[in-house]
mmCIF file of C-alpha atoms in Angstrom:
data_model
loop_
_atom_site.group_PDB
_atom_site.id
_atom_site.type_symbol
_atom_site.label_atom_id
_atom_site.label_comp_id
_atom_site.label_asym_id
_atom_site.label_seq_id
_atom_site.Cartn_x
_atom_site.Cartn_y
_atom_site.Cartn_z
ATOM 1 C CA MET A 1 -8.965 5.941 -30.198
ATOM 2 C CA ASP A 2 -10.714 7.039 -33.357
ATOM 3 C CA THR A 3 -14.063 8.843 -33.535
ATOM 4 C CA THR A 4 -15.982 5.557 -33.534
ATOM 5 C CA GLY A 5 -14.759 4.767 -30.035
ATOM 6 C CA ARG A 6 -12.812 1.725 -31.257
ATOM 7 C CA ARG A 7 -9.176 1.428 -30.302
ATOM 8 C CA LYS A 8 -6.609 1.704 -33.083
ATOM 9 C CA GLN A 9 -4.560 -1.415 -33.677
ATOM 10 C CA ASN A 10 -1.224 -1.437 -31.865
ATOM 11 C CA THR A 11 1.748 -0.874 -34.114
ATOM 12 C CA ARG A 12 4.444 -3.508 -34.259
ATOM 13 C CA GLY A 13 6.526 -3.560 -31.080
ATOM 14 C CA ARG A 14 3.832 -1.896 -28.957
ATOM 15 C CA GLY A 15 2.319 -5.103 -27.603
ATOM 16 C CA ASP A 16 4.119 -4.670 -24.306
ATOM 17 C CA LEU A 17 2.241 -1.407 -23.827
ATOM 18 C CA LEU A 18 -1.082 -3.120 -24.391
ATOM 19 C CA ARG A 19 -0.142 -5.853 -21.919
ATOM 20 C CA GLU A 20 0.650 -3.141 -19.374
ATOM 21 C CA GLU A 21 -2.711 -1.463 -19.963
ATOM 22 C CA ILE A 22 -4.532 -4.770 -19.551
ATOM 23 C CA LEU A 23 -2.643 -5.591 -16.357
ATOM 24 C CA THR A 24 -3.220 -2.117 -14.918
ATOM 25 C CA ALA A 25 -6.936 -2.389 -15.667
ATOM 26 C CA GLY A 26 -7.050 -5.838 -14.086
ATOM 27 C CA VAL A 27 -5.386 -4.568 -10.929
ATOM 28 C CA ARG A 28 -7.799 -1.641 -10.711
ATOM 29 C CA MET A 29 -10.845 -3.869 -11.222
ATOM 30 C CA LEU A 30 -9.656 -6.427 -8.672
ATOM 31 C CA ASP A 31 -9.278 -3.654 -6.107
ATOM 32 C CA GLU A 32 -12.879 -2.629 -6.779
ATOM 33 C CA LEU A 33 -14.259 -6.179 -6.779
ATOM 34 C CA GLY A 34 -12.198 -7.720 -3.971
ATOM 35 C CA ASP A 35 -12.865 -11.122 -5.527
ATOM 36 C CA ASP A 36 -10.924 -12.617 -8.422
ATOM 37 C CA GLN A 37 -13.837 -14.934 -9.259
ATOM 38 C CA ALA A 38 -15.916 -11.872 -10.109
ATOM 39 C CA LEU A 39 -13.403 -10.715 -12.696
ATOM 40 C CA SER A 40 -13.794 -11.650 -16.350
ATOM 41 C CA LEU A 41 -11.339 -11.147 -19.173
ATOM 42 C CA ARG A 42 -14.147 -9.787 -21.330
ATOM 43 C CA ALA A 43 -14.849 -7.098 -18.743
ATOM 44 C CA VAL A 44 -11.164 -6.201 -18.677
ATOM 45 C CA ALA A 45 -11.187 -6.027 -22.483
ATOM 46 C CA ARG A 46 -14.127 -3.598 -22.367
ATOM 47 C CA GLU A 47 -12.292 -1.507 -19.792
ATOM 48 C CA VAL A 48 -9.274 -1.195 -22.088
ATOM 49 C CA SER A 49 -11.439 -0.868 -25.239
ATOM 50 C CA VAL A 50 -9.976 -3.858 -27.049
ATOM 51 C CA ALA A 51 -11.402 -7.111 -28.336
ATOM 52 C CA ALA A 52 -11.406 -9.995 -25.872
ATOM 53 C CA THR A 53 -9.093 -11.887 -28.210
ATOM 54 C CA SER A 54 -6.440 -9.212 -27.597
ATOM 55 C CA VAL A 55 -6.475 -9.948 -23.880
ATOM 56 C CA TYR A 56 -6.050 -13.672 -24.504
ATOM 57 C CA LEU A 57 -2.853 -12.965 -26.422
ATOM 58 C CA TYR A 58 -1.192 -11.919 -23.158
ATOM 59 C CA PHE A 59 -3.235 -13.728 -20.523
ATOM 60 C CA PRO A 60 -4.623 -17.101 -21.672
ATOM 61 C CA ASP A 61 -7.110 -17.261 -18.805
ATOM 62 C CA ARG A 62 -8.294 -15.375 -15.745
ATOM 63 C CA ASP A 63 -5.859 -17.158 -13.442
ATOM 64 C CA ALA A 64 -2.923 -15.890 -15.493
ATOM 65 C CA LEU A 65 -4.122 -12.285 -15.191
ATOM 66 C CA VAL A 66 -4.871 -12.638 -11.479
ATOM 67 C CA LEU A 67 -1.435 -14.138 -10.871
ATOM 68 C CA ALA A 68 0.268 -11.258 -12.678
ATOM 69 C CA ALA A 69 -1.866 -8.743 -10.773
ATOM 70 C CA THR A 70 -1.074 -10.289 -7.387
ATOM 71 C CA GLN A 71 2.622 -10.354 -8.210
ATOM 72 C CA ARG A 72 2.493 -6.657 -9.029
ATOM 73 C CA CYS A 73 0.674 -5.953 -5.758
ATOM 74 C CA HIS A 74 3.198 -7.958 -3.798
ATOM 75 C CA GLU A 75 6.087 -6.094 -5.420
ATOM 76 C CA GLU A 76 4.423 -2.800 -4.528
ATOM 77 C CA LEU A 77 3.951 -3.944 -0.928
ATOM 78 C CA VAL A 78 7.610 -4.911 -0.695
ATOM 79 C CA ALA A 79 8.678 -1.562 -2.159
ATOM 80 C CA VAL A 80 6.451 0.325 0.285
ATOM 81 C CA GLY A 81 8.022 -1.559 3.175
ATOM 82 C CA ASP A 82 11.557 -1.035 1.883
ATOM 83 C CA ALA A 83 10.998 2.712 1.515
ATOM 84 C CA ALA A 84 9.542 3.005 5.014
ATOM 85 C CA GLU A 85 12.428 1.050 6.488
ATOM 86 C CA ALA A 86 14.995 3.183 4.667
ATOM 87 C CA ALA A 87 13.428 6.318 6.136
ATOM 88 C CA HIS A 88 14.017 4.990 9.670
ATOM 89 C CA ASP A 89 17.625 3.891 9.490
ATOM 90 C CA HIS A 90 18.544 4.972 13.014
ATOM 91 C CA HIS A 91 17.396 1.792 14.761
ATOM 92 C CA PRO A 92 16.342 -1.733 13.729
ATOM 93 C CA ALA A 93 13.216 -1.652 15.909
ATOM 94 C CA ALA A 94 12.045 1.573 14.250
ATOM 95 C CA GLN A 95 12.766 0.050 10.846
ATOM 96 C CA LEU A 96 10.700 -3.057 11.533
ATOM 97 C CA ARG A 97 7.829 -1.021 12.947
ATOM 98 C CA ALA A 98 7.896 1.340 9.953
ATOM 99 C CA ARG A 99 7.868 -1.594 7.519
ATOM 100 C CA ILE A 100 4.897 -3.313 9.155
ATOM 101 C CA LEU A 101 2.956 -0.061 9.544
ATOM 102 C CA ALA A 102 3.521 1.055 5.941
ATOM 103 C CA GLN A 103 2.450 -2.297 4.523
ATOM 104 C CA SER A 104 -0.623 -2.359 6.768
ATOM 105 C CA GLU A 105 -1.608 1.123 5.625
ATOM 106 C CA TRP A 106 -1.232 -0.028 2.004
ATOM 107 C CA ALA A 107 -3.597 -2.911 2.743
ATOM 108 C CA GLN A 108 -6.163 -0.534 4.226
ATOM 109 C CA ALA A 109 -5.882 1.721 1.176
ATOM 110 C CA HIS A 110 -6.324 -1.256 -1.181
ATOM 111 C CA PRO A 111 -8.618 -3.688 0.651
ATOM 112 C CA GLY A 112 -9.817 -5.426 -2.500
ATOM 113 C CA LEU A 113 -6.311 -6.163 -3.690
ATOM 114 C CA TYR A 114 -5.260 -7.334 -0.252
ATOM 115 C CA LYS A 115 -8.180 -9.755 -0.139
ATOM 116 C CA VAL A 116 -7.297 -11.180 -3.535
ATOM 117 C CA LEU A 117 -3.610 -11.392 -2.641
ATOM 118 C CA HIS A 118 -4.371 -13.524 0.418
ATOM 119 C CA GLU A 119 -7.677 -15.219 -0.351
ATOM 120 C CA SER A 120 -7.550 -16.028 -4.065
ATOM 121 C CA GLY A 121 -7.814 -19.659 -5.098
ATOM 122 C CA VAL A 122 -5.056 -18.944 -7.625
ATOM 123 C CA HIS A 123 -2.621 -19.308 -4.751
ATOM 124 C CA ARG A 124 -3.680 -22.918 -4.274
ATOM 125 C CA ARG A 125 -3.899 -23.709 -7.991
ATOM 126 C CA LEU A 126 -0.723 -22.072 -9.282
ATOM 127 C CA GLY A 127 1.268 -21.034 -6.223
ATOM 128 C CA MET A 128 2.701 -17.594 -5.518
ATOM 129 C CA PRO A 129 6.419 -18.123 -4.843
ATOM 130 C CA PHE A 130 7.045 -14.382 -5.141
ATOM 131 C CA LYS A 131 5.497 -14.011 -1.673
ATOM 132 C CA GLU A 132 8.717 -15.427 -0.259
ATOM 133 C CA VAL A 133 10.369 -12.049 -0.855
ATOM 134 C CA MET A 134 8.232 -10.308 1.757
ATOM 135 C CA VAL A 135 8.760 -13.109 4.253
ATOM 136 C CA GLU A 136 12.517 -12.826 3.817
ATOM 137 C CA ARG A 137 12.489 -9.027 4.103
ATOM 138 C CA THR A 138 10.542 -9.254 7.359
ATOM 139 C CA ARG A 139 12.717 -12.077 8.687
ATOM 140 C CA ALA A 140 15.837 -10.028 8.011
ATOM 141 C CA ALA A 141 14.323 -7.037 9.816
ATOM 142 C CA VAL A 142 13.420 -9.205 12.822
ATOM 143 C CA GLN A 143 16.917 -10.707 12.831
ATOM 144 C CA ARG A 144 18.473 -7.235 12.886
ATOM 145 C CA CYS A 145 16.382 -6.395 15.945
ATOM 146 C CA MET A 146 17.673 -9.512 17.691
ATOM 147 C CA ASP A 147 21.275 -8.829 16.682
ATOM 148 C CA ALA A 148 21.029 -5.278 18.035
ATOM 149 C CA GLY A 149 19.573 -6.433 21.343
ATOM 150 C CA ALA A 150 16.239 -4.768 20.602
ATOM 151 C CA ALA A 151 14.430 -8.129 20.722
ATOM 152 C CA PRO A 152 15.143 -11.370 22.607
ATOM 153 C CA ARG A 153 17.186 -13.997 20.812
ATOM 154 C CA ASP A 154 14.942 -16.541 19.108
ATOM 155 C CA ASP A 155 14.439 -18.193 15.752
ATOM 156 C CA ALA A 156 13.807 -15.180 13.523
ATOM 157 C CA LEU A 157 11.793 -17.107 10.943
ATOM 158 C CA THR A 158 9.419 -18.524 13.566
ATOM 159 C CA VAL A 159 8.909 -15.058 15.068
ATOM 160 C CA THR A 160 8.353 -13.631 11.581
ATOM 161 C CA ILE A 161 5.684 -16.194 10.753
ATOM 162 C CA ASP A 162 3.918 -15.497 14.072
ATOM 163 C CA LEU A 163 4.035 -11.764 13.380
ATOM 164 C CA ARG A 164 2.806 -12.091 9.790
ATOM 165 C CA THR A 165 -0.006 -14.403 10.893
ATOM 166 C CA ALA A 166 -1.169 -11.858 13.461
ATOM 167 C CA VAL A 167 -0.897 -8.871 11.120
ATOM 168 C CA ASN A 168 -2.530 -10.595 8.142
ATOM 169 C CA GLY A 169 -5.349 -11.943 10.305
ATOM 170 C CA MET A 170 -5.969 -8.534 11.824
ATOM 171 C CA LEU A 171 -6.027 -6.838 8.421
ATOM 172 C CA ALA A 172 -8.364 -9.464 6.973
ATOM 173 C CA GLN A 173 -10.787 -8.964 9.856
ATOM 174 C CA ARG A 174 -10.655 -5.194 9.545
ATOM 175 C CA ILE A 175 -11.456 -5.508 5.827
ATOM 176 C CA ASN A 176 -14.180 -8.132 6.224
ATOM 177 C CA GLU A 177 -15.698 -6.819 9.475
ATOM 178 C CA PRO A 178 -15.262 -3.046 9.316
ATOM 179 C CA ASP A 179 -18.086 -2.337 11.778
ATOM 180 C CA LEU A 180 -16.324 -3.879 14.774
ATOM 181 C CA PRO A 181 -15.006 -1.373 17.365
ATOM 182 C CA TRP A 182 -11.441 -1.557 16.130
ATOM 183 C CA PRO A 183 -8.672 0.112 18.126
ATOM 184 C CA PRO A 184 -6.260 2.400 16.271
ATOM 185 C CA LEU A 185 -4.157 0.440 13.795
ATOM 186 C CA THR A 186 -0.857 1.612 15.254
ATOM 187 C CA ASP A 187 -1.867 0.539 18.768
ATOM 188 C CA GLN A 188 -2.710 -2.962 17.619
ATOM 189 C CA LEU A 189 0.473 -3.315 15.570
ATOM 190 C CA ASP A 190 2.562 -2.104 18.504
ATOM 191 C CA ARG A 191 1.028 -4.795 20.698
ATOM 192 C CA PHE A 192 1.975 -7.439 18.129
ATOM 193 C CA LEU A 193 5.533 -6.118 17.940
ATOM 194 C CA THR A 194 5.812 -6.013 21.712
ATOM 195 C CA LYS A 195 4.260 -9.403 22.470
ATOM 196 C CA LEU A 196 5.392 -11.431 19.475
ATOM 197 C CA VAL A 197 8.800 -9.912 18.660
ATOM 198 C CA GLY A 198 9.664 -8.555 22.108
ATOM 199 C CA LEU A 199 10.335 -4.971 21.087
ATOM 200 C CA GLN A 200 10.234 -2.274 23.733
ATOM 201 C CA LEU A 201 8.222 0.485 22.084
#
Protein backbone atom coordinates (compact mmCIF):
# COMPACT_ATOMS: atom_id res chain seq x y z
CA MET A 1 0.00 0.00 0.00
CA ASP A 2 1.09 3.58 -0.53
CA THR A 3 1.13 6.30 2.13
CA THR A 4 -2.49 7.23 1.43
CA GLY A 5 -3.66 3.83 2.63
CA ARG A 6 -4.96 2.90 -0.83
CA ARG A 7 -3.85 -0.37 -2.34
CA LYS A 8 -1.61 -0.21 -5.40
CA GLN A 9 -3.11 -1.66 -8.55
CA ASN A 10 -2.17 -5.28 -9.20
CA THR A 11 0.34 -5.74 -11.98
CA ARG A 12 -0.60 -7.89 -14.93
CA GLY A 13 -0.67 -11.58 -14.02
CA ARG A 14 -1.14 -10.93 -10.29
CA GLY A 15 -4.92 -11.22 -10.29
CA ASP A 16 -4.74 -14.73 -8.89
CA LEU A 17 -3.01 -13.31 -5.83
CA LEU A 18 -5.78 -10.80 -5.30
CA ARG A 19 -8.39 -13.54 -5.64
CA GLU A 20 -6.53 -15.51 -2.98
CA GLU A 21 -6.47 -12.51 -0.65
CA ILE A 22 -10.19 -11.94 -1.14
CA LEU A 23 -10.99 -15.60 -0.52
CA THR A 24 -8.78 -15.74 2.57
CA ALA A 25 -10.47 -12.63 3.95
CA GLY A 26 -13.89 -14.10 3.22
CA VAL A 27 -13.02 -17.30 5.05
CA ARG A 28 -11.73 -15.37 8.05
CA MET A 29 -14.83 -13.15 8.19
CA LEU A 30 -17.20 -16.10 7.85
CA ASP A 31 -15.49 -17.79 10.79
CA GLU A 32 -16.06 -14.64 12.85
CA LEU A 33 -19.66 -14.13 11.71
CA GLY A 34 -20.87 -17.74 11.61
CA ASP A 35 -23.55 -16.63 9.16
CA ASP A 36 -23.04 -16.19 5.42
CA GLN A 37 -26.05 -13.85 5.23
CA ALA A 38 -24.17 -11.39 7.43
CA LEU A 39 -21.28 -11.21 4.99
CA SER A 40 -21.13 -8.52 2.33
CA LEU A 41 -18.74 -8.23 -0.58
CA ARG A 42 -18.22 -4.56 0.26
CA ALA A 43 -17.07 -5.52 3.75
CA VAL A 44 -14.67 -8.05 2.27
CA ALA A 45 -13.38 -5.36 -0.11
CA ARG A 46 -12.71 -3.05 2.85
CA GLU A 47 -10.91 -5.86 4.64
CA VAL A 48 -8.58 -6.36 1.67
CA SER A 49 -8.33 -2.59 0.97
CA VAL A 50 -9.63 -2.76 -2.59
CA ALA A 51 -12.61 -1.28 -4.38
CA ALA A 52 -15.77 -3.37 -4.30
CA THR A 53 -15.60 -3.63 -8.08
CA SER A 54 -12.34 -5.58 -7.70
CA VAL A 55 -14.10 -8.23 -5.65
CA TYR A 56 -16.84 -8.59 -8.26
CA LEU A 57 -14.22 -9.42 -10.87
CA TYR A 58 -13.58 -12.73 -9.09
CA PHE A 59 -16.82 -13.35 -7.23
CA PRO A 60 -19.92 -12.01 -9.01
CA ASP A 61 -22.06 -12.27 -5.87
CA ARG A 62 -21.94 -13.31 -2.24
CA ASP A 63 -23.03 -16.87 -3.00
CA ALA A 64 -20.01 -17.35 -5.26
CA LEU A 65 -17.63 -16.24 -2.50
CA VAL A 66 -19.39 -18.34 0.13
CA LEU A 67 -19.27 -21.39 -2.13
CA ALA A 68 -15.54 -20.96 -2.71
CA ALA A 69 -14.97 -20.45 1.02
CA THR A 70 -16.94 -23.56 1.98
CA GLN A 71 -15.07 -25.61 -0.60
CA ARG A 72 -11.78 -24.47 0.90
CA CYS A 73 -13.00 -25.36 4.39
CA HIS A 74 -14.13 -28.77 3.24
CA GLU A 75 -10.77 -29.44 1.60
CA GLU A 76 -9.04 -28.45 4.83
CA LEU A 77 -11.30 -30.77 6.82
CA VAL A 78 -10.52 -33.65 4.48
CA ALA A 79 -6.79 -32.95 4.72
CA VAL A 80 -6.96 -32.83 8.52
CA GLY A 81 -8.70 -36.19 8.55
CA ASP A 82 -6.26 -37.72 6.07
CA ALA A 83 -3.27 -36.58 8.11
CA ALA A 84 -4.74 -37.95 11.34
CA GLU A 85 -5.52 -41.27 9.70
CA ALA A 86 -2.01 -41.54 8.25
CA ALA A 87 -0.54 -41.04 11.72
CA HIS A 88 -2.46 -44.09 12.99
CA ASP A 89 -1.69 -46.66 10.34
CA HIS A 90 -1.43 -49.61 12.71
CA HIS A 91 -5.15 -50.43 12.78
CA PRO A 92 -8.27 -49.43 10.82
CA ALA A 93 -10.28 -48.73 13.98
CA ALA A 94 -7.61 -46.33 15.24
CA GLN A 95 -7.52 -44.67 11.82
CA LEU A 96 -11.27 -44.09 11.75
CA ARG A 97 -11.30 -42.78 15.31
CA ALA A 98 -8.38 -40.44 14.57
CA ARG A 99 -10.11 -39.11 11.44
CA ILE A 100 -13.40 -38.37 13.21
CA LEU A 101 -11.67 -36.85 16.24
CA ALA A 102 -9.39 -34.59 14.18
CA GLN A 103 -12.25 -33.29 12.06
CA SER A 104 -14.38 -32.69 15.16
CA GLU A 105 -11.56 -30.74 16.79
CA TRP A 106 -11.26 -28.64 13.62
CA ALA A 107 -14.97 -27.86 13.86
CA GLN A 108 -14.59 -26.77 17.48
CA ALA A 109 -11.65 -24.55 16.53
CA HIS A 110 -13.63 -22.99 13.66
CA PRO A 111 -17.27 -22.96 14.81
CA GLY A 112 -18.31 -20.15 12.49
CA LEU A 113 -16.98 -21.89 9.42
CA TYR A 114 -18.52 -25.18 10.47
CA LYS A 115 -21.91 -23.51 10.85
CA VAL A 116 -21.68 -21.96 7.40
CA LEU A 117 -20.45 -25.22 5.87
CA HIS A 118 -23.51 -27.08 7.14
CA GLU A 119 -26.20 -24.44 7.54
CA SER A 120 -25.69 -22.05 4.62
CA GLY A 121 -28.54 -21.62 2.17
CA VAL A 122 -25.92 -21.72 -0.59
CA HIS A 123 -26.00 -25.48 -0.24
CA ARG A 124 -29.65 -25.54 -1.26
CA ARG A 125 -29.28 -22.90 -3.99
CA LEU A 126 -26.08 -24.04 -5.68
CA GLY A 127 -25.23 -27.43 -4.22
CA MET A 128 -21.91 -28.49 -2.72
CA PRO A 129 -20.88 -31.65 -4.58
CA PHE A 130 -17.37 -31.40 -3.13
CA LYS A 131 -18.81 -32.67 0.17
CA GLU A 132 -18.96 -36.11 -1.41
CA VAL A 133 -15.20 -36.42 -0.91
CA MET A 134 -15.50 -36.50 2.88
CA VAL A 135 -18.37 -38.98 2.73
CA GLU A 136 -16.30 -41.29 0.56
CA ARG A 137 -13.21 -40.97 2.77
CA THR A 138 -15.27 -41.89 5.83
CA ARG A 139 -17.05 -44.72 4.02
CA ALA A 140 -13.72 -46.19 2.97
CA ALA A 141 -12.44 -45.98 6.55
CA VAL A 142 -15.58 -47.72 7.85
CA GLN A 143 -15.26 -50.39 5.17
CA ARG A 144 -11.66 -51.07 6.19
CA CYS A 145 -12.83 -51.61 9.77
CA MET A 146 -15.39 -54.15 8.55
CA ASP A 147 -12.87 -55.90 6.30
CA ALA A 148 -10.42 -56.20 9.20
CA GLY A 149 -13.05 -57.63 11.53
CA ALA A 150 -12.94 -54.54 13.74
CA ALA A 151 -16.62 -53.78 13.02
CA PRO A 152 -19.58 -56.02 12.15
CA ARG A 153 -20.31 -56.56 8.48
CA ASP A 154 -22.95 -54.12 7.24
CA ASP A 155 -23.54 -51.65 4.45
CA ALA A 156 -20.63 -49.26 4.94
CA LEU A 157 -22.37 -46.29 3.33
CA THR A 158 -25.43 -46.63 5.57
CA VAL A 159 -23.21 -46.86 8.67
CA THR A 160 -21.21 -43.85 7.45
CA ILE A 161 -24.32 -41.73 7.00
CA ASP A 162 -25.54 -42.69 10.50
CA LEU A 163 -22.15 -41.81 11.96
CA ARG A 164 -21.90 -38.48 10.11
CA THR A 165 -25.44 -37.57 11.13
CA ALA A 166 -24.62 -38.20 14.79
CA VAL A 167 -21.28 -36.37 14.70
CA ASN A 168 -22.56 -33.37 12.73
CA GLY A 169 -25.63 -33.06 14.96
CA MET A 170 -23.51 -33.23 18.09
CA LEU A 171 -21.09 -30.60 16.80
CA ALA A 172 -23.91 -28.29 15.73
CA GLN A 173 -25.46 -28.52 19.19
CA ARG A 174 -22.15 -27.90 20.92
CA ILE A 175 -21.65 -24.79 18.76
CA ASN A 176 -25.20 -23.48 19.11
CA GLU A 177 -25.78 -24.50 22.75
CA PRO A 178 -22.37 -24.20 24.41
CA ASP A 179 -23.80 -23.83 27.92
CA LEU A 180 -25.20 -27.36 28.10
CA PRO A 181 -23.29 -29.76 30.40
CA TRP A 182 -21.45 -31.45 27.56
CA PRO A 183 -19.40 -34.57 28.24
CA PRO A 184 -15.83 -34.69 26.93
CA LEU A 185 -15.77 -34.71 23.14
CA THR A 186 -13.73 -37.90 22.92
CA ASP A 187 -16.15 -39.77 25.19
CA GLN A 188 -19.12 -38.84 23.05
CA LEU A 189 -17.35 -39.71 19.79
CA ASP A 190 -16.28 -43.06 21.21
CA ARG A 191 -19.90 -43.86 22.05
CA PHE A 192 -20.90 -43.09 18.46
CA LEU A 193 -18.12 -45.30 17.11
CA THR A 194 -19.05 -48.10 19.47
CA LYS A 195 -22.83 -47.98 19.01
CA LEU A 196 -23.11 -46.96 15.37
CA VAL A 197 -20.04 -48.60 13.79
CA GLY A 198 -19.56 -51.43 16.29
CA LEU A 199 -15.94 -50.73 17.16
CA GLN A 200 -14.53 -52.14 20.36
CA LEU A 201 -12.63 -49.21 21.84
